[in-house]
PDB file of C-alpha atoms in Angstrom:
ATOM      1  CA  MET A  24     -33.388 -19.933  -1.656  1.00 64.00           C
ATOM      2  CA  ILE A  25     -33.011 -18.102   1.664  1.00 72.00           C
ATOM      3  CA  ARG A  26     -29.438 -19.370   1.826  1.00 72.00           C
ATOM      4  CA  GLY A  27     -28.849 -18.122  -1.717  1.00 74.00           C
ATOM      5  CA  MET A  28     -30.090 -14.663  -0.754  1.00 81.00           C
ATOM      6  CA  PHE A  29     -27.567 -14.478   2.088  1.00 82.00           C
ATOM      7  CA  SER A  30     -24.794 -15.717  -0.226  1.00 86.00           C
ATOM      8  CA  ALA A  31     -25.642 -12.994  -2.723  1.00 87.00           C
ATOM      9  CA  ALA A  32     -25.755 -10.424   0.098  1.00 89.00           C
ATOM     10  CA  SER A  33     -22.250 -11.462   1.192  1.00 90.00           C
ATOM     11  CA  GLY A  34     -21.078 -10.841  -2.364  1.00 90.00           C
ATOM     12  CA  MET A  35     -22.594  -7.359  -2.314  1.00 92.00           C
ATOM     13  CA  GLN A  36     -20.881  -6.586   0.998  1.00 93.00           C
ATOM     14  CA  ALA A  37     -17.540  -7.833  -0.366  1.00 93.00           C
ATOM     15  CA  THR A  38     -17.800  -5.776  -3.563  1.00 94.00           C
ATOM     16  CA  THR A  39     -18.694  -2.706  -1.485  1.00 94.00           C
ATOM     17  CA  LYS A  40     -15.434  -3.106   0.436  1.00 95.00           C
ATOM     18  CA  LYS A  41     -13.551  -3.660  -2.804  1.00 95.00           C
ATOM     19  CA  MET A  42     -15.025  -0.431  -4.162  1.00 96.00           C
ATOM     20  CA  ASP A  43     -13.685   1.340  -1.042  1.00 96.00           C
ATOM     21  CA  VAL A  44     -10.192   0.045  -1.870  1.00 96.00           C
ATOM     22  CA  ILE A  45     -10.475   1.103  -5.509  1.00 97.00           C
ATOM     23  CA  SER A  46     -11.746   4.558  -4.527  1.00 96.00           C
ATOM     24  CA  ASN A  47      -8.812   5.019  -2.154  1.00 96.00           C
ATOM     25  CA  ASN A  48      -6.362   4.023  -4.891  1.00 96.00           C
ATOM     26  CA  LEU A  49      -7.909   6.457  -7.366  1.00 97.00           C
ATOM     27  CA  SER A  50      -7.978   9.311  -4.858  1.00 96.00           C
ATOM     28  CA  ASN A  51      -4.256   8.786  -4.142  1.00 95.00           C
ATOM     29  CA  SER A  52      -3.161   8.457  -7.764  1.00 95.00           C
ATOM     30  CA  ALA A  53      -1.195  11.723  -7.418  1.00 94.00           C
ATOM     31  CA  THR A  54       0.148  11.065  -3.889  1.00 94.00           C
ATOM     32  CA  THR A  55       3.951  10.876  -3.805  1.00 94.00           C
ATOM     33  CA  GLY A  56       5.217   7.381  -3.002  1.00 94.00           C
ATOM     34  CA  PHE A  57       1.712   5.952  -2.584  1.00 95.00           C
ATOM     35  CA  LYS A  58       1.416   2.186  -2.930  1.00 95.00           C
ATOM     36  CA  ALA A  59      -1.810   0.840  -4.392  1.00 95.00           C
ATOM     37  CA  SER A  60      -3.860  -1.714  -2.461  1.00 95.00           C
ATOM     38  CA  ARG A  61      -5.799  -4.701  -3.709  1.00 95.00           C
ATOM     39  CA  ALA A  62      -8.721  -6.481  -2.070  1.00 94.00           C
ATOM     40  CA  GLU A  63      -8.377 -10.243  -1.693  1.00 93.00           C
ATOM     41  CA  PHE A  64     -11.317 -12.565  -1.024  1.00 92.00           C
ATOM     42  CA  LYS A  65     -12.045 -16.068   0.208  1.00 89.00           C
ATOM     43  CA  ASP A  66     -15.132 -18.239   0.103  1.00 86.00           C
ATOM     44  CA  ILE A  67     -17.202 -18.868   3.225  1.00 84.00           C
ATOM     45  CA  PHE A  68     -17.435 -22.386   4.676  1.00 77.00           C
ATOM     46  CA  SER A  69     -19.467 -24.689   2.469  1.00 70.00           C
ATOM     47  CA  ALA A  70     -22.438 -26.671   3.742  1.00 73.00           C
ATOM     48  CA  ILE A  71     -21.666 -30.357   3.248  1.00 78.00           C
ATOM     49  CA  VAL A  72     -24.786 -32.166   2.023  1.00 78.00           C
ATOM     50  CA  ARG A  73     -22.806 -35.247   1.058  1.00 77.00           C
ATOM     51  CA  ALA A  74     -19.098 -35.546   1.756  1.00 80.00           C
ATOM     52  CA  PRO A  75     -16.834 -36.539  -1.117  1.00 82.00           C
ATOM     53  CA  GLY A  76     -15.617 -40.139  -0.867  1.00 80.00           C
ATOM     54  CA  VAL A  77     -18.585 -41.512   1.098  1.00 85.00           C
ATOM     55  CA  GLN A  78     -19.994 -44.889   0.184  1.00 81.00           C
ATOM     56  CA  ASN A  79     -23.356 -44.866  -1.590  1.00 77.00           C
ATOM     57  CA  ALA A  80     -26.169 -47.330  -0.905  1.00 78.00           C
ATOM     58  CA  ASP A  81     -25.183 -49.452  -3.920  1.00 80.00           C
ATOM     59  CA  GLY A  82     -21.612 -49.761  -2.687  1.00 79.00           C
ATOM     60  CA  THR A  83     -20.056 -47.207  -5.024  1.00 82.00           C
ATOM     61  CA  VAL A  84     -17.988 -44.264  -3.728  1.00 85.00           C
ATOM     62  CA  SER A  85     -19.081 -40.677  -4.401  1.00 80.00           C
ATOM     63  CA  PRO A  86     -16.201 -38.999  -6.265  1.00 84.00           C
ATOM     64  CA  VAL A  87     -17.166 -35.379  -5.563  1.00 80.00           C
ATOM     65  CA  GLY A  88     -19.997 -35.162  -3.047  1.00 77.00           C
ATOM     66  CA  ILE A  89     -22.297 -32.176  -2.598  1.00 79.00           C
ATOM     67  CA  GLN A  90     -20.894 -29.013  -1.002  1.00 78.00           C
ATOM     68  CA  ILE A  91     -22.784 -25.726  -1.248  1.00 79.00           C
ATOM     69  CA  GLY A  92     -20.917 -22.479  -0.544  1.00 78.00           C
ATOM     70  CA  HIS A  93     -22.267 -19.764   1.745  1.00 82.00           C
ATOM     71  CA  GLY A  94     -20.831 -16.795  -0.149  1.00 86.00           C
ATOM     72  CA  VAL A  95     -17.661 -14.716  -0.012  1.00 90.00           C
ATOM     73  CA  MET A  96     -15.815 -12.502   2.447  1.00 89.00           C
ATOM     74  CA  LEU A  97     -12.861 -10.108   2.403  1.00 90.00           C
ATOM     75  CA  SER A  98      -9.697 -11.942   3.473  1.00 91.00           C
ATOM     76  CA  SER A  99      -7.112  -9.144   3.245  1.00 92.00           C
ATOM     77  CA  VAL A 100      -6.181  -5.815   1.687  1.00 93.00           C
ATOM     78  CA  ALA A 101      -2.589  -6.054   0.447  1.00 92.00           C
ATOM     79  CA  HIS A 102      -0.261  -3.268  -0.667  1.00 94.00           C
ATOM     80  CA  ASP A 103       1.528  -3.392  -3.998  1.00 94.00           C
ATOM     81  CA  PHE A 104       5.087  -2.203  -3.291  1.00 94.00           C
ATOM     82  CA  ALA A 105       6.128  -2.082  -6.944  1.00 94.00           C
ATOM     83  CA  GLN A 106       8.398   0.843  -7.848  1.00 94.00           C
ATOM     84  CA  GLY A 107       6.685   4.064  -8.918  1.00 94.00           C
ATOM     85  CA  SER A 108       7.947   6.161 -11.822  1.00 95.00           C
ATOM     86  CA  PRO A 109      10.508   8.942 -11.166  1.00 96.00           C
ATOM     87  CA  ILE A 110       9.278  12.523 -11.529  1.00 95.00           C
ATOM     88  CA  GLN A 111      11.662  15.463 -11.458  1.00 95.00           C
ATOM     89  CA  ALA A 112      10.583  17.691  -8.583  1.00 92.00           C
ATOM     90  CA  SER A 113      13.074  20.554  -8.626  1.00 89.00           C
ATOM     91  CA  THR A 114      16.367  21.896  -9.955  1.00 89.00           C
ATOM     92  CA  ASP A 115      17.001  24.115  -6.901  1.00 92.00           C
ATOM     93  CA  PRO A 116      20.573  23.324  -5.718  1.00 93.00           C
ATOM     94  CA  LYS A 117      19.398  23.452  -2.083  1.00 93.00           C
ATOM     95  CA  ASP A 118      16.325  21.255  -2.593  1.00 94.00           C
ATOM     96  CA  VAL A 119      16.521  18.009  -0.595  1.00 95.00           C
ATOM     97  CA  THR A 120      13.709  16.104  -2.289  1.00 96.00           C
ATOM     98  CA  VAL A 121      14.934  12.574  -2.966  1.00 96.00           C
ATOM     99  CA  MET A 122      13.519   9.232  -4.076  1.00 96.00           C
ATOM    100  CA  ILE A 123      14.518   5.612  -3.565  1.00 96.00           C
ATOM    101  CA  SER A 124      15.084   3.394  -6.593  1.00 95.00           C
ATOM    102  CA  GLY A 125      14.788   0.018  -4.913  1.00 93.00           C
ATOM    103  CA  GLN A 126      13.105  -1.737  -1.997  1.00 92.00           C
ATOM    104  CA  GLY A 127      14.093   0.448   0.947  1.00 95.00           C
ATOM    105  CA  PHE A 128      12.157   2.881   3.135  1.00 97.00           C
ATOM    106  CA  PHE A 129      13.272   6.180   4.638  1.00 97.00           C
ATOM    107  CA  LYS A 130      13.467   6.094   8.437  1.00 97.00           C
ATOM    108  CA  ILE A 131      11.586   8.900  10.196  1.00 97.00           C
ATOM    109  CA  GLN A 132      11.752   9.907  13.873  1.00 95.00           C
ATOM    110  CA  LEU A 133       8.151  10.278  15.080  1.00 94.00           C
ATOM    111  CA  PRO A 134       7.068  12.561  17.980  1.00 92.00           C
ATOM    112  CA  ASP A 135       6.264   9.538  20.202  1.00 91.00           C
ATOM    113  CA  GLY A 136       9.840   8.290  19.900  1.00 91.00           C
ATOM    114  CA  GLN A 137       8.971   5.456  17.509  1.00 94.00           C
ATOM    115  CA  THR A 138      10.396   5.071  14.020  1.00 96.00           C
ATOM    116  CA  GLY A 139       8.172   5.523  10.991  1.00 96.00           C
ATOM    117  CA  TYR A 140       8.954   4.295   7.500  1.00 97.00           C
ATOM    118  CA  THR A 141       7.998   6.008   4.262  1.00 97.00           C
ATOM    119  CA  ARG A 142       8.648   5.976   0.522  1.00 96.00           C
ATOM    120  CA  ASP A 143       7.805   9.677   0.262  1.00 95.00           C
ATOM    121  CA  GLY A 144      11.047  11.622  -0.053  1.00 95.00           C
ATOM    122  CA  THR A 145       9.481  15.073  -0.299  1.00 95.00           C
ATOM    123  CA  PHE A 146      11.796  16.507   2.346  1.00 96.00           C
ATOM    124  CA  HIS A 147      12.546  20.059   3.449  1.00 95.00           C
ATOM    125  CA  LEU A 148      15.050  21.954   5.581  1.00 94.00           C
ATOM    126  CA  ASP A 149      13.588  23.305   8.832  1.00 94.00           C
ATOM    127  CA  LYS A 150      14.773  26.445  10.627  1.00 93.00           C
ATOM    128  CA  THR A 151      17.658  24.553  12.250  1.00 93.00           C
ATOM    129  CA  GLY A 152      18.837  23.047   8.944  1.00 93.00           C
ATOM    130  CA  GLN A 153      17.530  19.574   9.775  1.00 96.00           C
ATOM    131  CA  ILE A 154      16.110  17.506   6.891  1.00 96.00           C
ATOM    132  CA  VAL A 155      12.468  16.845   7.797  1.00 97.00           C
ATOM    133  CA  THR A 156       9.229  15.548   6.268  1.00 95.00           C
ATOM    134  CA  ALA A 157       6.354  17.826   5.245  1.00 92.00           C
ATOM    135  CA  ASP A 158       4.968  17.301   8.782  1.00 92.00           C
ATOM    136  CA  GLY A 159       8.275  18.380  10.356  1.00 94.00           C
ATOM    137  CA  TYR A 160       9.445  14.912  11.456  1.00 96.00           C
ATOM    138  CA  PRO A 161      13.257  14.499  11.326  1.00 96.00           C
ATOM    139  CA  VAL A 162      14.770  12.087   8.819  1.00 96.00           C
ATOM    140  CA  VAL A 163      17.136   9.588  10.448  1.00 95.00           C
ATOM    141  CA  GLY A 164      20.756   9.995   9.343  1.00 92.00           C
ATOM    142  CA  PRO A 165      21.611  13.466   7.973  1.00 92.00           C
ATOM    143  CA  THR A 166      22.899  16.188  10.297  1.00 90.00           C
ATOM    144  CA  SER A 167      22.031  19.881  10.228  1.00 91.00           C
ATOM    145  CA  ILE A 168      22.894  22.017   7.213  1.00 93.00           C
ATOM    146  CA  PRO A 169      23.724  25.726   7.811  1.00 91.00           C
ATOM    147  CA  SER A 170      21.522  28.381   6.266  1.00 88.00           C
ATOM    148  CA  ASN A 171      24.416  29.873   4.267  1.00 88.00           C
ATOM    149  CA  ALA A 172      25.015  26.627   2.336  1.00 89.00           C
ATOM    150  CA  SER A 173      24.859  27.363  -1.379  1.00 87.00           C
ATOM    151  CA  VAL A 174      24.450  23.768  -2.594  1.00 92.00           C
ATOM    152  CA  VAL A 175      23.153  20.634  -0.851  1.00 94.00           C
ATOM    153  CA  SER A 176      24.141  17.331  -2.453  1.00 95.00           C
ATOM    154  CA  ILE A 177      22.706  13.863  -1.792  1.00 95.00           C
ATOM    155  CA  ASN A 178      24.662  11.099  -3.514  1.00 95.00           C
ATOM    156  CA  GLN A 179      23.071   7.850  -4.641  1.00 94.00           C
ATOM    157  CA  ASN A 180      24.782   6.056  -1.737  1.00 94.00           C
ATOM    158  CA  GLY A 181      23.082   8.401   0.758  1.00 94.00           C
ATOM    159  CA  THR A 182      26.009  10.683   1.572  1.00 95.00           C
ATOM    160  CA  VAL A 183      24.853  14.258   2.320  1.00 96.00           C
ATOM    161  CA  SER A 184      27.162  17.240   1.857  1.00 95.00           C
ATOM    162  CA  TYR A 185      26.891  20.960   1.332  1.00 93.00           C
ATOM    163  CA  THR A 186      28.961  23.767  -0.148  1.00 92.00           C
ATOM    164  CA  ASP A 187      29.992  26.382   2.422  1.00 86.00           C
ATOM    165  CA  PRO A 188      30.951  29.668   0.700  1.00 82.00           C
ATOM    166  CA  SER A 189      32.419  31.083   3.914  1.00 78.00           C
ATOM    167  CA  ALA A 190      34.700  28.194   4.890  1.00 66.00           C
ATOM    168  CA  PRO A 191      38.322  28.142   3.762  1.00 70.00           C
ATOM    169  CA  PRO A 192      39.083  27.180   1.133  1.00 71.00           C
ATOM    170  CA  GLN A 193      36.246  29.057  -0.544  1.00 70.00           C
ATOM    171  CA  ASN A 194      33.218  26.924  -1.437  1.00 74.00           C
ATOM    172  CA  ALA A 195      34.529  23.986   0.563  1.00 81.00           C
ATOM    173  CA  ILE A 196      32.398  20.798   0.439  1.00 87.00           C
ATOM    174  CA  VAL A 197      31.437  19.776   3.977  1.00 89.00           C
ATOM    175  CA  PRO A 198      29.965  16.349   4.890  1.00 92.00           C
ATOM    176  CA  ALA A 199      26.594  16.377   6.691  1.00 93.00           C
ATOM    177  CA  GLY A 200      25.809  12.805   7.567  1.00 93.00           C
ATOM    178  CA  HIS A 201      24.308   9.900   5.732  1.00 94.00           C
ATOM    179  CA  PHE A 202      20.808   8.607   4.978  1.00 96.00           C
ATOM    180  CA  VAL A 203      19.898   5.268   6.551  1.00 95.00           C
ATOM    181  CA  LEU A 204      17.296   3.092   4.819  1.00 96.00           C
ATOM    182  CA  ALA A 205      15.348   0.062   6.012  1.00 96.00           C
ATOM    183  CA  ARG A 206      13.699  -2.921   4.424  1.00 95.00           C
ATOM    184  CA  PHE A 207      11.521  -5.731   5.798  1.00 95.00           C
ATOM    185  CA  PRO A 208      11.225  -9.496   5.312  1.00 94.00           C
ATOM    186  CA  ASN A 209       7.483  -8.988   4.707  1.00 95.00           C
ATOM    187  CA  PRO A 210       6.584  -5.376   3.815  1.00 94.00           C
ATOM    188  CA  GLN A 211       2.964  -6.497   3.311  1.00 93.00           C
ATOM    189  CA  GLY A 212       2.778  -6.837   7.098  1.00 94.00           C
ATOM    190  CA  LEU A 213       3.571  -3.172   7.818  1.00 95.00           C
ATOM    191  CA  PHE A 214       1.027  -1.017   9.652  1.00 93.00           C
ATOM    192  CA  ALA A 215      -0.207   1.825   7.422  1.00 93.00           C
ATOM    193  CA  VAL A 216      -0.702   4.770   9.809  1.00 91.00           C
ATOM    194  CA  GLY A 217      -1.505   7.540   7.306  1.00 89.00           C
ATOM    195  CA  ASN A 218       0.563  10.516   6.127  1.00 90.00           C
ATOM    196  CA  ASN A 219       2.422   8.170   3.734  1.00 92.00           C
ATOM    197  CA  MET A 220       3.850   6.450   6.813  1.00 95.00           C
ATOM    198  CA  PHE A 221       4.201   2.835   7.931  1.00 96.00           C
ATOM    199  CA  LYS A 222       5.196   1.231  11.214  1.00 96.00           C
ATOM    200  CA  GLU A 223       6.872  -2.088  11.930  1.00 96.00           C
ATOM    201  CA  SER A 224       4.693  -4.997  13.129  1.00 94.00           C
ATOM    202  CA  ASP A 225       5.151  -8.612  14.151  1.00 94.00           C
ATOM    203  CA  ALA A 226       3.947  -9.627  10.679  1.00 94.00           C
ATOM    204  CA  SER A 227       6.418  -7.385   8.828  1.00 94.00           C
ATOM    205  CA  GLY A 228       9.418  -8.694  10.705  1.00 94.00           C
ATOM    206  CA  THR A 229      12.184  -6.590  12.226  1.00 95.00           C
ATOM    207  CA  ALA A 230      13.541  -3.742  10.108  1.00 95.00           C
ATOM    208  CA  ILE A 231      16.891  -4.379   8.422  1.00 94.00           C
ATOM    209  CA  SER A 232      18.801  -1.082   8.320  1.00 94.00           C
ATOM    210  CA  ASP A 233      21.684  -0.236   5.998  1.00 94.00           C
ATOM    211  CA  ASN A 234      23.087   2.483   3.784  1.00 93.00           C
ATOM    212  CA  PRO A 235      21.509   3.155   0.378  1.00 94.00           C
ATOM    213  CA  ASP A 236      22.916   1.076  -2.476  1.00 88.00           C
ATOM    214  CA  ASN A 237      23.645  -1.800  -0.065  1.00 87.00           C
ATOM    215  CA  ASP A 238      21.866  -5.103   0.565  1.00 81.00           C
ATOM    216  CA  GLY A 239      18.991  -4.445  -1.831  1.00 84.00           C
ATOM    217  CA  MET A 240      18.042  -1.115  -0.246  1.00 92.00           C
ATOM    218  CA  GLY A 241      18.118   0.786  -3.530  1.00 93.00           C
ATOM    219  CA  PHE A 242      19.961   3.967  -4.436  1.00 96.00           C
ATOM    220  CA  LEU A 243      18.884   7.594  -4.008  1.00 96.00           C
ATOM    221  CA  ARG A 244      18.047  10.165  -6.678  1.00 96.00           C
ATOM    222  CA  GLN A 245      18.101  13.778  -5.537  1.00 96.00           C
ATOM    223  CA  HIS A 246      15.555  16.241  -7.012  1.00 96.00           C
ATOM    224  CA  TYR A 247      13.203  13.380  -7.944  1.00 96.00           C
ATOM    225  CA  GLN A 248       9.956  12.096  -6.429  1.00 96.00           C
ATOM    226  CA  GLU A 249       8.511   8.606  -6.693  1.00 96.00           C
ATOM    227  CA  ALA A 250       5.084   8.757  -8.326  1.00 96.00           C
ATOM    228  CA  SER A 251       2.164   6.698  -7.059  1.00 96.00           C
ATOM    229  CA  ASN A 252       2.136   3.212  -8.607  1.00 95.00           C
ATOM    230  CA  VAL A 253      -1.648   3.294  -9.121  1.00 96.00           C
ATOM    231  CA  ASP A 254      -2.647   2.036 -12.590  1.00 95.00           C
ATOM    232  CA  LEU A 255      -5.530   4.375 -13.438  1.00 96.00           C
ATOM    233  CA  VAL A 256      -6.779   2.372 -16.419  1.00 96.00           C
ATOM    234  CA  GLY A 257      -6.630  -0.888 -14.493  1.00 95.00           C
ATOM    235  CA  GLU A 258      -8.463   0.647 -11.527  1.00 96.00           C
ATOM    236  CA  MET A 259     -11.222   2.019 -13.779  1.00 96.00           C
ATOM    237  CA  VAL A 260     -11.713  -1.385 -15.402  1.00 97.00           C
ATOM    238  CA  ASP A 261     -11.745  -3.040 -11.971  1.00 95.00           C
ATOM    239  CA  MET A 262     -14.323  -0.496 -10.805  1.00 96.00           C
ATOM    240  CA  ILE A 263     -16.655  -1.373 -13.691  1.00 96.00           C
ATOM    241  CA  ILE A 264     -16.280  -5.111 -12.998  1.00 95.00           C
ATOM    242  CA  THR A 265     -16.954  -4.510  -9.280  1.00 95.00           C
ATOM    243  CA  GLN A 266     -20.069  -2.491 -10.086  1.00 95.00           C
ATOM    244  CA  ARG A 267     -21.369  -5.271 -12.326  1.00 95.00           C
ATOM    245  CA  SER A 268     -20.683  -7.851  -9.601  1.00 93.00           C
ATOM    246  CA  TYR A 269     -22.714  -5.764  -7.167  1.00 92.00           C
ATOM    247  CA  GLU A 270     -25.585  -5.527  -9.643  1.00 94.00           C
ATOM    248  CA  ILE A 271     -25.502  -9.306 -10.208  1.00 92.00           C
ATOM    249  CA  GLY A 272     -25.710  -9.897  -6.450  1.00 89.00           C
ATOM    250  CA  SER A 273     -28.689  -7.550  -6.239  1.00 91.00           C
ATOM    251  CA  LYS A 274     -30.343  -9.349  -9.153  1.00 90.00           C
ATOM    252  CA  ALA A 275     -29.789 -12.730  -7.460  1.00 88.00           C
ATOM    253  CA  ILE A 276     -31.562 -11.494  -4.324  1.00 87.00           C
ATOM    254  CA  SER A 277     -34.525 -10.085  -6.263  1.00 89.00           C
ATOM    255  CA  THR A 278     -34.785 -13.302  -8.316  1.00 87.00           C
ATOM    256  CA  ALA A 279     -34.781 -15.444  -5.165  1.00 85.00           C
ATOM    257  CA  ASP A 280     -37.460 -13.153  -3.706  1.00 82.00           C
ATOM    258  CA  GLU A 281     -39.627 -13.637  -6.804  1.00 84.00           C
ATOM    259  CA  MET A 282     -39.191 -17.423  -6.564  1.00 85.00           C
ATOM    260  CA  LEU A 283     -40.238 -17.355  -2.904  1.00 83.00           C
ATOM    261  CA  SER A 284     -43.248 -15.258  -3.839  1.00 84.00           C
ATOM    262  CA  VAL A 285     -44.284 -17.893  -6.388  1.00 83.00           C
ATOM    263  CA  VAL A 286     -43.932 -20.658  -3.808  1.00 81.00           C
ATOM    264  CA  LYS A 287     -45.990 -18.646  -1.322  1.00 76.00           C
ATOM    265  CA  ASP A 288     -48.816 -18.211  -3.820  1.00 78.00           C
ATOM    266  CA  LEU A 289     -49.021 -21.891  -4.798  1.00 76.00           C
ATOM    267  CA  LYS A 290     -52.390 -23.471  -4.043  1.00 62.00           C
ATOM    268  CA  ARG A 291     -53.187 -27.114  -3.623  1.00 55.00           C
TER     269      ARG A 291
END
């Protein structure tokens, strides 16, 4: 019974961590480009009372044996990189918000010199005309766009251009670089570092860089944002199931305690 109490306690600890994951998903349901997480579990090593396949005293072989589990533990928290729905963000001709329809990630130059990767294409023009994230980090690829540009265009293949009303001929279209996207052999292995940003790791594999619309990167859609892929109804149902699992674990502990109390009070 003591062992059963610890097994039930492990279940309560696991469901507490799962509730943390669910709460984080729900709180980021409106975060642009957010990818929902899911908690994954594994059972704890079983105590082998009798191994399967051992020979019994009468010469027969035990087909299943006796193995008693010690509970459950969290094995991983995996991201769901399924595509989020497109949401129109703006109709401003100079707005540089853009989303990826496909598997790729935007490449971002971080202050420490490393490259970050994000699905959040809520970009802006800084005072120098550079396309940057909301935190001011430069996006890899596009060059600066002058302040007098009347229209900024981002094609689905990543080509950036702008309309210059002062250049001859009037309203000439001037190229301004090209977005570069990245994808990974195992995106589940990326480091999530906050601010909608990921970093490469040994588990993710080396980034494969290419232009949008090539090699499975996906194409770009200007003036659109990628919505979070959190399924609110599914998360609410999962939350209720998790709560009930926690209550069952608590009930198992209290029941085992009552059984121990009965044993303690037995008299010869």
